[in-house]
């Protein structure tokens, strides 16, 4: 079993045929929030992301743009995919490209080992291929075309015509792994999550598995098959291996043992590759299967899966330029149940920004900091005797911390957000009822005023810690304004200990706090 505290989490690696849209950024943010949470909780965390650069799709795009696939990939990685990480504030530990030498070399090693162990054979193949999916399509995903594609077979996902390919290929004996895969899903019910994804995978494998074509010979943009350089490795076989080549497979056993097995966050459209093909590949190689495969849903725009090819694509910067990276991260983690489809709309984003971030949280922070400045000259007061109202706040903070951590452990990011938001609501209600501005008018209530403001400031301290994986920019500002830096940097605060009351030291110097989520003028969309 892996070391209990090791948490290696991956995003899918992204095709560089096009620029990122908010669906890609959504996957990135979810994995990053989970990684930041675990990292801050003290787990030995590693977040991997990267790009998928081989295959026909990239080759065709590069050719259509009058360039080579490598030049095209270099340009897209430098100008679009690396910058995406900044746009939505991803704290990844590594970025792998499938054109990296560490990857190419060890893909060859892996394929050779499978070949040597008898898991690969040469055969003839004729089937319908979707270049959009980079996959030979199963019958269930082939439909009749309509409109301009009338009379042709099209891909159910891309609605584009399939291509009939006929070539000599190398095959992986995947059919031999169906029983072991079913036993895996049975013995580890949380291996594929959520439940709907698990059921889909089990039903698919129960129908029996075919062998998998793992090489192509009609083009050469890929990793050469080591024993036959007229073939390149099938792009998905190549791509899946990034999860192990990035952490030392074939070259650094200590790093590999430390990180692997990993947890994969994927969109539901690529679930089968990760929950069927990938574990079968690992079983064949005698390696451990992943710790977990979690499939999230699609972002829908106007009821359809958002995609560039269907012209519903929205660039992440369109949102962050107006609302900021924190709001992007907050919105998608809060508004969509992780694991289900969710609709994006500008109206919903703007409404949540205003109600939850600006009025709910931002205003709370500004008011409390301003009152400590005004009534206590910027010094956090000590608390006197606690009343039951104060103790209720303490209880909510402790419970919310535990509930949020439990939700994160089960990948229910949206539930973690709701749990944490109980503190925001509790503190807002507390201040309304305690009316510190009334207490401030009477010198006799000075001690009570101190207790109320300490309670509010300490509640904000806990909120800053709990929300830092989601809204790192705003919480860092709040941390500094609260004078909490005396406790060390925000990202060093042990997350699972955030609910322990009384950490903010009385006497800490509070400094003014600019609006964390400023009002957005209506013109912005
Ligand atoms: N290159 C493969 C993955 C290889 S992993 C070994 C790939 N790339 S992709 O760029 O097409 O998609 C990457 C991720 O973005 C997938 O998880 C996919 O589900 C996700 N999304 C693409 N469009 C999306 C939405 N509209 N909504 C949510 N996620 C979506 O597949």
XYZ file of C-alpha atoms and ligand atoms in Angstrom:
556
model
C 0.000 0.000 0.000
C 1.171 3.546 -0.664
C 2.327 5.742 2.187
C -0.906 7.100 3.667
C 0.246 10.692 3.335
C 1.352 10.538 -0.297
C -1.028 12.390 -2.601
C -0.073 12.383 -6.268
C -2.771 13.971 -8.401
C -2.918 14.492 -12.147
C -4.936 16.391 -14.716
C -5.385 14.973 -18.198
C -2.691 16.199 -20.551
C -4.207 18.589 -23.052
C -4.189 18.359 -26.821
C -2.242 21.231 -28.308
C -4.250 21.401 -31.504
C -6.117 24.380 -30.120
C -6.122 26.977 -27.340
C -7.639 26.337 -23.892
C -11.268 27.024 -23.036
C -13.008 27.088 -19.657
C -13.689 23.323 -19.742
C -9.945 22.699 -19.680
C -9.433 25.324 -17.009
C -12.165 23.684 -14.932
C -10.268 20.373 -14.844
C -7.091 22.235 -13.910
C -8.710 24.194 -11.099
C -10.395 21.163 -9.540
C -7.144 19.218 -9.448
C -5.321 22.276 -8.112
C -7.826 22.863 -5.305
C -7.489 19.234 -4.217
C -3.703 19.450 -4.435
C -3.499 22.718 -2.515
C -5.783 21.313 0.170
C -3.695 18.187 0.643
C -0.419 20.092 0.429
C -1.566 22.502 3.089
C -2.776 19.617 5.222
C 0.780 18.301 5.240
C 0.351 15.413 2.795
C 3.258 14.602 0.497
C 1.587 16.200 -2.506
C 2.503 16.344 -6.189
C 0.356 17.953 -8.877
C 1.140 17.021 -12.460
C -0.273 18.583 -15.595
C 0.985 18.845 -19.158
C 0.329 18.525 -22.863
C -0.466 15.701 -25.284
C 1.430 16.488 -28.459
C 1.543 13.482 -30.744
C -1.033 11.933 -33.064
C -2.936 12.719 -36.189
C -5.008 15.562 -34.787
C -1.947 17.687 -33.958
C -0.196 16.673 -37.174
C -3.166 17.777 -39.264
C -3.552 21.071 -37.436
C 0.145 21.855 -37.820
C 0.084 20.965 -41.507
C -3.011 23.081 -42.070
C -1.138 25.974 -40.462
C 1.896 25.461 -42.655
C 4.233 24.335 -39.898
C 5.714 21.198 -38.329
C 3.940 19.494 -35.435
C 6.828 20.162 -33.047
C 6.945 23.856 -33.910
C 3.203 24.043 -33.583
C 3.290 22.319 -30.181
C 6.122 24.552 -28.928
C 4.156 27.628 -29.901
C 0.874 26.489 -28.334
C 2.576 25.348 -25.144
C 4.465 28.618 -24.736
C 1.683 30.958 -25.829
C -1.453 29.224 -24.569
C -1.082 26.219 -22.298
C 1.629 27.393 -19.925
C -0.045 30.823 -19.624
C -3.363 29.109 -18.758
C -1.767 27.950 -15.513
C -1.065 31.576 -14.570
C -4.492 32.746 -15.692
C -6.273 30.451 -13.248
C -3.478 30.324 -10.661
C -2.428 26.686 -10.765
C 0.341 25.636 -8.362
C 1.520 22.588 -10.303
C 4.698 20.786 -9.300
C 5.549 19.604 -12.797
C 4.494 20.046 -16.404
C 5.100 17.164 -18.762
C 5.087 17.299 -22.530
C 4.843 14.044 -24.435
C 7.692 15.302 -26.587
C 9.988 15.418 -23.526
C 12.868 12.997 -23.745
C 12.075 11.582 -20.283
C 8.700 10.608 -21.660
C 9.594 9.324 -25.134
C 12.440 7.154 -23.867
C 10.389 5.513 -21.163
C 7.335 4.975 -23.323
C 9.629 2.903 -25.513
C 10.898 1.056 -22.467
C 7.333 0.288 -21.350
C 6.171 -0.879 -24.772
C 9.260 -3.030 -25.193
C 8.655 -4.669 -21.811
C 5.065 -5.464 -22.771
C 6.286 -6.864 -26.070
C 8.932 -8.993 -24.376
C 6.333 -10.345 -21.945
C 4.106 -11.468 -24.838
C 1.318 -8.907 -24.413
C 1.733 -7.472 -27.918
C 1.241 -9.060 -31.354
C 1.014 -7.884 -34.967
C -2.314 -8.006 -36.794
C -4.478 -6.527 -39.538
C -7.057 -3.952 -38.710
C -9.962 -2.256 -40.371
C -12.216 0.039 -38.347
C -13.804 3.464 -38.090
C -11.544 6.050 -36.482
C -12.416 9.482 -35.027
C -9.476 11.865 -35.232
C -11.209 14.219 -32.752
C -11.256 11.447 -30.117
C -8.088 9.808 -31.497
C -9.932 6.519 -31.096
C -11.327 3.583 -33.063
C -14.968 3.983 -32.130
C -17.039 1.240 -30.512
C -20.419 0.552 -32.207
C -22.272 2.337 -29.403
C -20.624 5.640 -30.340
C -21.171 5.499 -34.080
C -24.277 7.252 -35.378
C -25.723 8.229 -38.734
C -24.776 11.689 -39.892
C -27.340 14.375 -40.647
C -27.256 17.593 -42.698
C -23.959 17.950 -44.536
C -22.909 14.496 -43.284
C -26.093 12.719 -44.416
C -25.308 9.163 -45.464
C -22.021 9.006 -43.530
C -21.155 7.457 -40.178
C -20.253 10.125 -37.613
C -18.787 10.189 -34.080
C -21.476 10.607 -31.399
C -19.211 13.017 -29.479
C -17.794 15.170 -32.281
C -20.636 14.808 -34.834
C -17.934 14.577 -37.524
C -17.487 11.801 -40.112
C -15.415 8.780 -39.094
C -12.548 7.541 -41.249
C -12.254 3.928 -42.314
C -8.695 2.853 -41.541
C -7.117 -0.289 -42.776
C -3.573 -1.022 -41.693
C -1.218 -3.488 -40.136
C -1.052 -2.622 -36.441
C 0.440 -3.933 -33.253
C -2.146 -4.993 -30.735
C -2.173 -5.102 -26.952
C -3.938 -8.232 -25.615
C -6.349 -6.162 -23.559
C -9.113 -8.750 -23.861
C -7.196 -10.913 -21.399
C -7.607 -8.354 -18.635
C -11.407 -8.089 -18.470
C -11.787 -10.429 -15.490
C -8.997 -8.802 -13.525
C -10.486 -5.389 -14.199
C -13.916 -6.487 -13.022
C -12.337 -7.943 -9.886
C -10.598 -4.606 -9.327
C -13.835 -2.581 -9.574
C -15.490 -5.095 -7.251
C -12.792 -5.150 -4.585
C -12.170 -1.401 -4.621
C -15.575 0.253 -4.977
C -14.033 3.720 -4.874
C -11.485 3.014 -7.616
C -13.731 4.697 -10.176
C -15.816 7.589 -8.912
C -18.468 8.907 -8.882
C -20.836 5.945 -8.705
C -22.389 6.734 -12.101
C -18.943 6.549 -13.708
C -18.179 3.289 -11.939
C -21.403 1.730 -13.180
C -20.729 2.819 -16.736
C -17.251 1.321 -16.677
C -18.413 -1.969 -15.187
C -21.190 -2.302 -17.772
C -18.680 -1.626 -20.546
C -16.161 -4.215 -19.381
C -18.861 -6.827 -18.718
C -19.593 -6.868 -22.444
C -16.056 -8.165 -22.930
C -12.996 -6.306 -24.167
C -11.343 -6.354 -27.571
C -7.613 -6.182 -28.044
C -6.339 -2.650 -28.528
C -4.518 -1.373 -31.586
C -1.479 0.395 -30.170
C 0.459 1.507 -33.224
C -0.031 3.430 -36.453
C 2.007 3.254 -39.627
C 0.281 5.701 -41.992
C 1.998 8.780 -40.455
C 5.073 9.273 -38.317
C 4.286 11.993 -35.763
C 4.732 9.948 -32.603
C 7.094 7.777 -30.598
C 8.657 5.029 -32.679
C 7.799 1.451 -31.788
C 11.203 0.241 -30.572
C 11.298 -3.043 -32.545
C 9.699 -1.646 -35.729
C 10.398 1.952 -36.615
C 7.869 1.996 -39.420
C 5.250 2.334 -36.662
C 4.562 5.000 -34.061
C 2.888 4.283 -30.729
C -0.858 5.025 -30.678
C -1.330 8.484 -29.193
C -3.487 7.381 -26.233
C -1.095 4.587 -25.271
C 1.686 7.171 -25.372
C -0.323 9.828 -23.509
C -1.514 7.663 -20.610
C 2.066 6.767 -19.817
C 2.805 10.405 -18.940
C 1.447 9.704 -15.469
C 4.368 7.423 -14.722
C 7.126 8.799 -16.947
C 6.727 12.163 -15.182
C 7.461 10.655 -11.774
C 10.498 8.608 -12.642
C 9.307 5.393 -14.301
C 12.310 3.776 -15.936
C 14.795 6.244 -14.559
C 14.294 7.102 -10.905
C 12.872 4.263 -8.843
C 12.921 6.205 -5.582
C 10.836 9.034 -7.043
C 8.504 6.551 -8.669
C 7.945 4.605 -5.443
C 7.355 7.808 -3.556
C 4.636 9.124 -5.913
C 2.954 6.214 -7.636
C 0.071 5.238 -7.567
C -1.616 8.502 -8.479
C -5.135 9.886 -8.487
C -6.468 10.905 -11.889
C -8.957 13.707 -12.411
C -10.499 13.372 -15.872
C -13.542 14.553 -17.797
C -16.171 11.868 -18.272
C -15.484 11.737 -22.027
C -12.099 10.191 -21.357
C -13.135 7.931 -18.501
C -12.815 4.638 -20.372
C -9.201 5.312 -21.349
C -8.332 5.892 -17.713
C -10.481 3.296 -15.980
C -10.153 0.430 -18.472
C -7.188 0.743 -20.843
C -4.797 2.361 -18.388
C -5.166 -0.117 -15.505
C -4.957 -2.983 -18.011
C -1.670 -1.554 -19.322
C -0.323 -1.278 -15.783
C -1.423 -4.808 -14.893
C 0.342 -6.124 -17.971
C 3.512 -4.336 -16.922
C 3.258 -5.637 -13.368
C 2.786 -2.141 -11.948
C 0.252 -0.902 -9.418
C -3.019 0.415 -10.825
C -3.965 4.047 -10.040
C -5.210 5.015 -6.601
C -8.386 6.446 -8.096
C -9.974 7.687 -11.293
C -12.444 10.505 -10.706
C -14.582 11.613 -13.643
C -16.063 15.083 -13.544
C -18.920 16.263 -15.707
C -19.026 18.679 -18.593
C -19.456 22.382 -18.579
C -22.514 23.074 -20.640
C -23.109 26.321 -22.443
C -26.624 26.756 -23.763
C -27.315 23.114 -22.842
C -24.435 21.680 -24.934
C -20.968 20.486 -23.978
C -18.871 23.544 -24.412
C -16.304 23.132 -27.145
C -14.288 25.191 -29.551
C -15.336 23.095 -32.505
C -19.005 23.788 -31.799
C -18.218 27.477 -31.307
C -19.444 27.573 -27.730
C -15.885 27.889 -26.408
C -15.128 30.610 -23.866
C -11.515 31.512 -23.106
C -10.674 31.474 -19.378
C -9.171 34.967 -19.658
C -12.553 36.333 -20.755
C -13.703 35.576 -17.212
C -10.556 36.319 -15.253
C -9.952 39.701 -16.872
C -13.224 40.942 -15.447
C -13.712 38.874 -12.313
C -10.180 37.769 -11.382
C -8.690 34.303 -10.996
C -10.112 33.788 -7.496
C -13.659 34.341 -8.713
C -13.122 31.903 -11.589
C -11.894 29.253 -9.203
C -14.591 29.912 -6.622
C -17.434 29.945 -9.101
C -16.709 26.640 -10.770
C -15.940 24.842 -7.525
C -19.033 26.214 -5.792
C -21.680 26.253 -8.483
C -21.090 22.825 -10.008
C -21.411 19.521 -8.181
C -18.057 17.906 -8.843
C -18.816 14.756 -10.789
C -21.916 16.100 -12.545
C -22.517 18.288 -15.572
C -23.062 21.966 -14.846
C -24.268 24.904 -16.878
C -22.197 27.998 -17.163
C -23.858 31.367 -17.580
C -22.508 34.877 -17.246
C -25.596 35.854 -15.223
C -25.017 33.130 -12.646
C -21.332 33.975 -12.404
C -22.050 37.684 -11.902
C -24.803 36.986 -9.369
C -22.643 34.669 -7.260
C -19.717 37.035 -7.462
C -21.831 39.838 -6.073
C -23.836 37.926 -3.479
C -21.277 35.459 -2.191
C -17.806 36.834 -2.798
C -18.351 40.604 -2.668
C -21.253 40.894 -0.195
C -20.928 37.657 1.747
C -17.218 37.188 2.273
C -15.437 40.351 1.060
C -17.685 42.708 2.957
C -17.411 40.670 6.119
C -13.627 40.844 5.947
C -13.588 44.599 5.255
C -16.014 45.401 8.034
C -14.244 43.391 10.697
C -10.817 44.726 9.792
C -12.178 48.292 9.642
C -13.796 47.961 13.086
C -10.600 46.643 14.675
C -8.825 49.615 13.146
C -11.431 52.089 14.252
C -12.211 50.847 17.757
C -8.870 49.322 18.795
C -6.353 51.401 16.847
C -5.517 48.496 14.607
C -4.604 46.058 17.375
C -6.471 42.740 17.689
C -8.211 42.871 21.097
C -8.143 40.015 23.561
C -11.378 38.163 24.278
C -13.122 38.352 27.666
C -15.606 35.750 28.898
C -17.293 33.945 26.029
C -21.088 33.860 25.815
C -23.105 31.100 24.186
C -23.321 33.185 20.984
C -19.511 33.293 20.792
C -19.300 29.595 21.510
C -21.752 28.888 18.722
C -19.335 30.580 16.301
C -16.477 28.471 17.639
C -18.519 25.332 17.178
C -19.439 26.197 13.600
C -15.788 26.868 12.762
C -14.678 23.514 14.200
C -17.487 21.548 12.572
C -17.066 23.227 9.212
C -13.354 22.424 9.177
C -13.974 18.735 9.805
C -16.874 18.592 7.358
C -14.871 20.334 4.635
C -11.915 18.010 5.080
C -14.174 14.961 4.920
C -15.780 16.300 1.742
C -12.411 16.914 0.114
C -11.352 13.371 1.040
C -14.332 12.117 -0.982
C -13.744 14.631 -3.824
C -16.977 16.502 -3.076
C -15.389 19.919 -3.559
C -18.780 21.651 -3.769
C -19.787 20.210 -0.388
C -16.536 21.421 1.121
C -17.370 24.886 -0.176
C -20.846 24.812 1.353
C -19.404 23.641 4.665
C -16.918 26.514 4.719
C -19.596 28.988 3.723
C -21.475 28.134 6.915
C -18.744 30.115 8.679
C -19.282 33.131 6.413
C -23.017 33.058 7.092
C -22.558 32.452 10.791
C -20.143 35.366 11.174
C -22.360 37.724 9.204
C -25.337 36.772 11.385
C -23.227 37.078 14.523
C -22.126 40.618 13.708
C -25.652 41.704 12.849
C -26.905 40.444 16.196
C -23.964 41.569 18.331
C -23.928 45.072 16.804
C -20.353 46.019 17.665
C -21.027 49.589 16.475
C -23.584 49.916 19.272
C -21.210 48.381 21.843
C -18.570 50.880 20.747
C -20.731 53.787 21.913
C -20.594 52.735 25.550
C -17.278 52.543 27.397
C -18.861 50.022 29.798
C -19.133 47.467 26.963
C -15.503 47.784 25.968
C -14.609 44.266 27.056
C -17.630 42.821 25.258
C -16.683 44.767 22.149
C -13.223 43.211 22.342
C -14.685 39.718 22.650
C -17.005 40.237 19.688
C -14.284 41.606 17.451
C -11.820 38.948 18.523
C -14.419 36.298 17.706
C -15.028 37.817 14.294
C -11.320 38.238 13.519
C -10.477 34.737 14.685
C -13.322 33.375 12.566
C -11.800 35.217 9.607
C -8.430 33.675 10.410
C -9.979 30.215 10.085
C -11.766 31.241 6.903
C -8.547 32.493 5.344
C -6.896 29.134 5.995
C -9.833 27.057 4.755
C -10.402 29.146 1.643
C -6.775 29.543 0.653
C -6.792 26.465 -1.632
C -9.697 27.978 -3.558
C -9.135 31.745 -3.491
C -5.433 32.115 -2.784
C -5.144 35.764 -3.843
C -7.890 37.187 -1.619
C -7.004 35.045 1.386
C -3.352 36.102 1.218
C -4.460 39.744 1.371
C -6.772 38.981 4.264
C -4.020 37.108 6.104
C -1.732 40.128 5.927
C -4.498 42.556 6.916
C -5.414 40.486 9.974
C -1.855 40.654 11.232
C -1.847 36.872 11.093
C 1.589 36.764 9.501
C 2.879 36.354 13.069
C 1.621 32.764 12.700
C 3.758 32.242 9.594
C 2.745 32.343 5.941
C -0.835 31.427 5.085
C 0.058 28.410 2.956
C 2.012 26.965 5.904
C -1.064 26.881 8.177
C -2.029 23.264 8.823
C -5.400 22.962 7.196
C -6.933 20.244 9.334
C -6.094 22.344 12.399
C -7.844 25.450 11.054
C -10.857 24.930 13.324
C -8.889 25.022 16.573
C -10.018 28.195 18.298
C -7.767 30.968 19.546
C -4.847 30.936 17.140
C -4.892 34.614 16.133
C -2.724 36.327 18.755
C -4.327 39.287 20.583
C -2.046 42.274 20.076
C -1.476 41.482 16.385
C -1.449 44.601 14.190
C -4.248 44.873 11.720
C -3.718 46.897 8.572
C -6.276 48.366 6.177
C -7.860 45.974 3.706
C -8.827 46.987 0.193
C -12.066 45.489 -1.145
C -11.284 41.809 -1.807
C -13.963 41.538 -4.504
C -14.653 45.008 -5.876
C -17.927 45.885 -7.509
C -17.981 45.063 -11.211
C -19.550 47.573 -13.527
C -22.528 46.178 -15.407
C -20.975 46.768 -18.834
C -18.652 43.806 -18.402
C -20.891 41.178 -20.079
N -5.295 14.564 -24.601
C -6.449 13.930 -24.066
C -6.203 13.483 -22.638
C -5.037 12.575 -22.447
S -4.818 12.171 -20.771
C -3.681 10.967 -20.759
C -7.619 14.902 -24.086
N -7.317 16.188 -24.187
S -8.382 17.379 -24.297
O -7.592 18.565 -24.377
O -9.294 17.136 -25.357
O -9.261 17.363 -23.011
C -8.681 17.500 -21.751
C -9.707 17.553 -20.655
O -10.582 18.674 -20.819
C -10.601 16.318 -20.586
O -10.677 15.864 -19.245
C -11.934 16.824 -21.016
O -12.975 16.135 -20.390
C -11.884 18.260 -20.520
N -12.892 19.061 -21.171
C -12.962 19.409 -22.494
N -14.152 20.063 -22.692
C -14.847 20.122 -21.528
C -16.035 20.700 -21.111
N -16.833 21.337 -21.920
N -16.350 20.611 -19.801
C -15.523 20.029 -18.889
N -14.393 19.471 -19.241
C -14.088 19.407 -20.573
O -8.758 14.465 -23.992
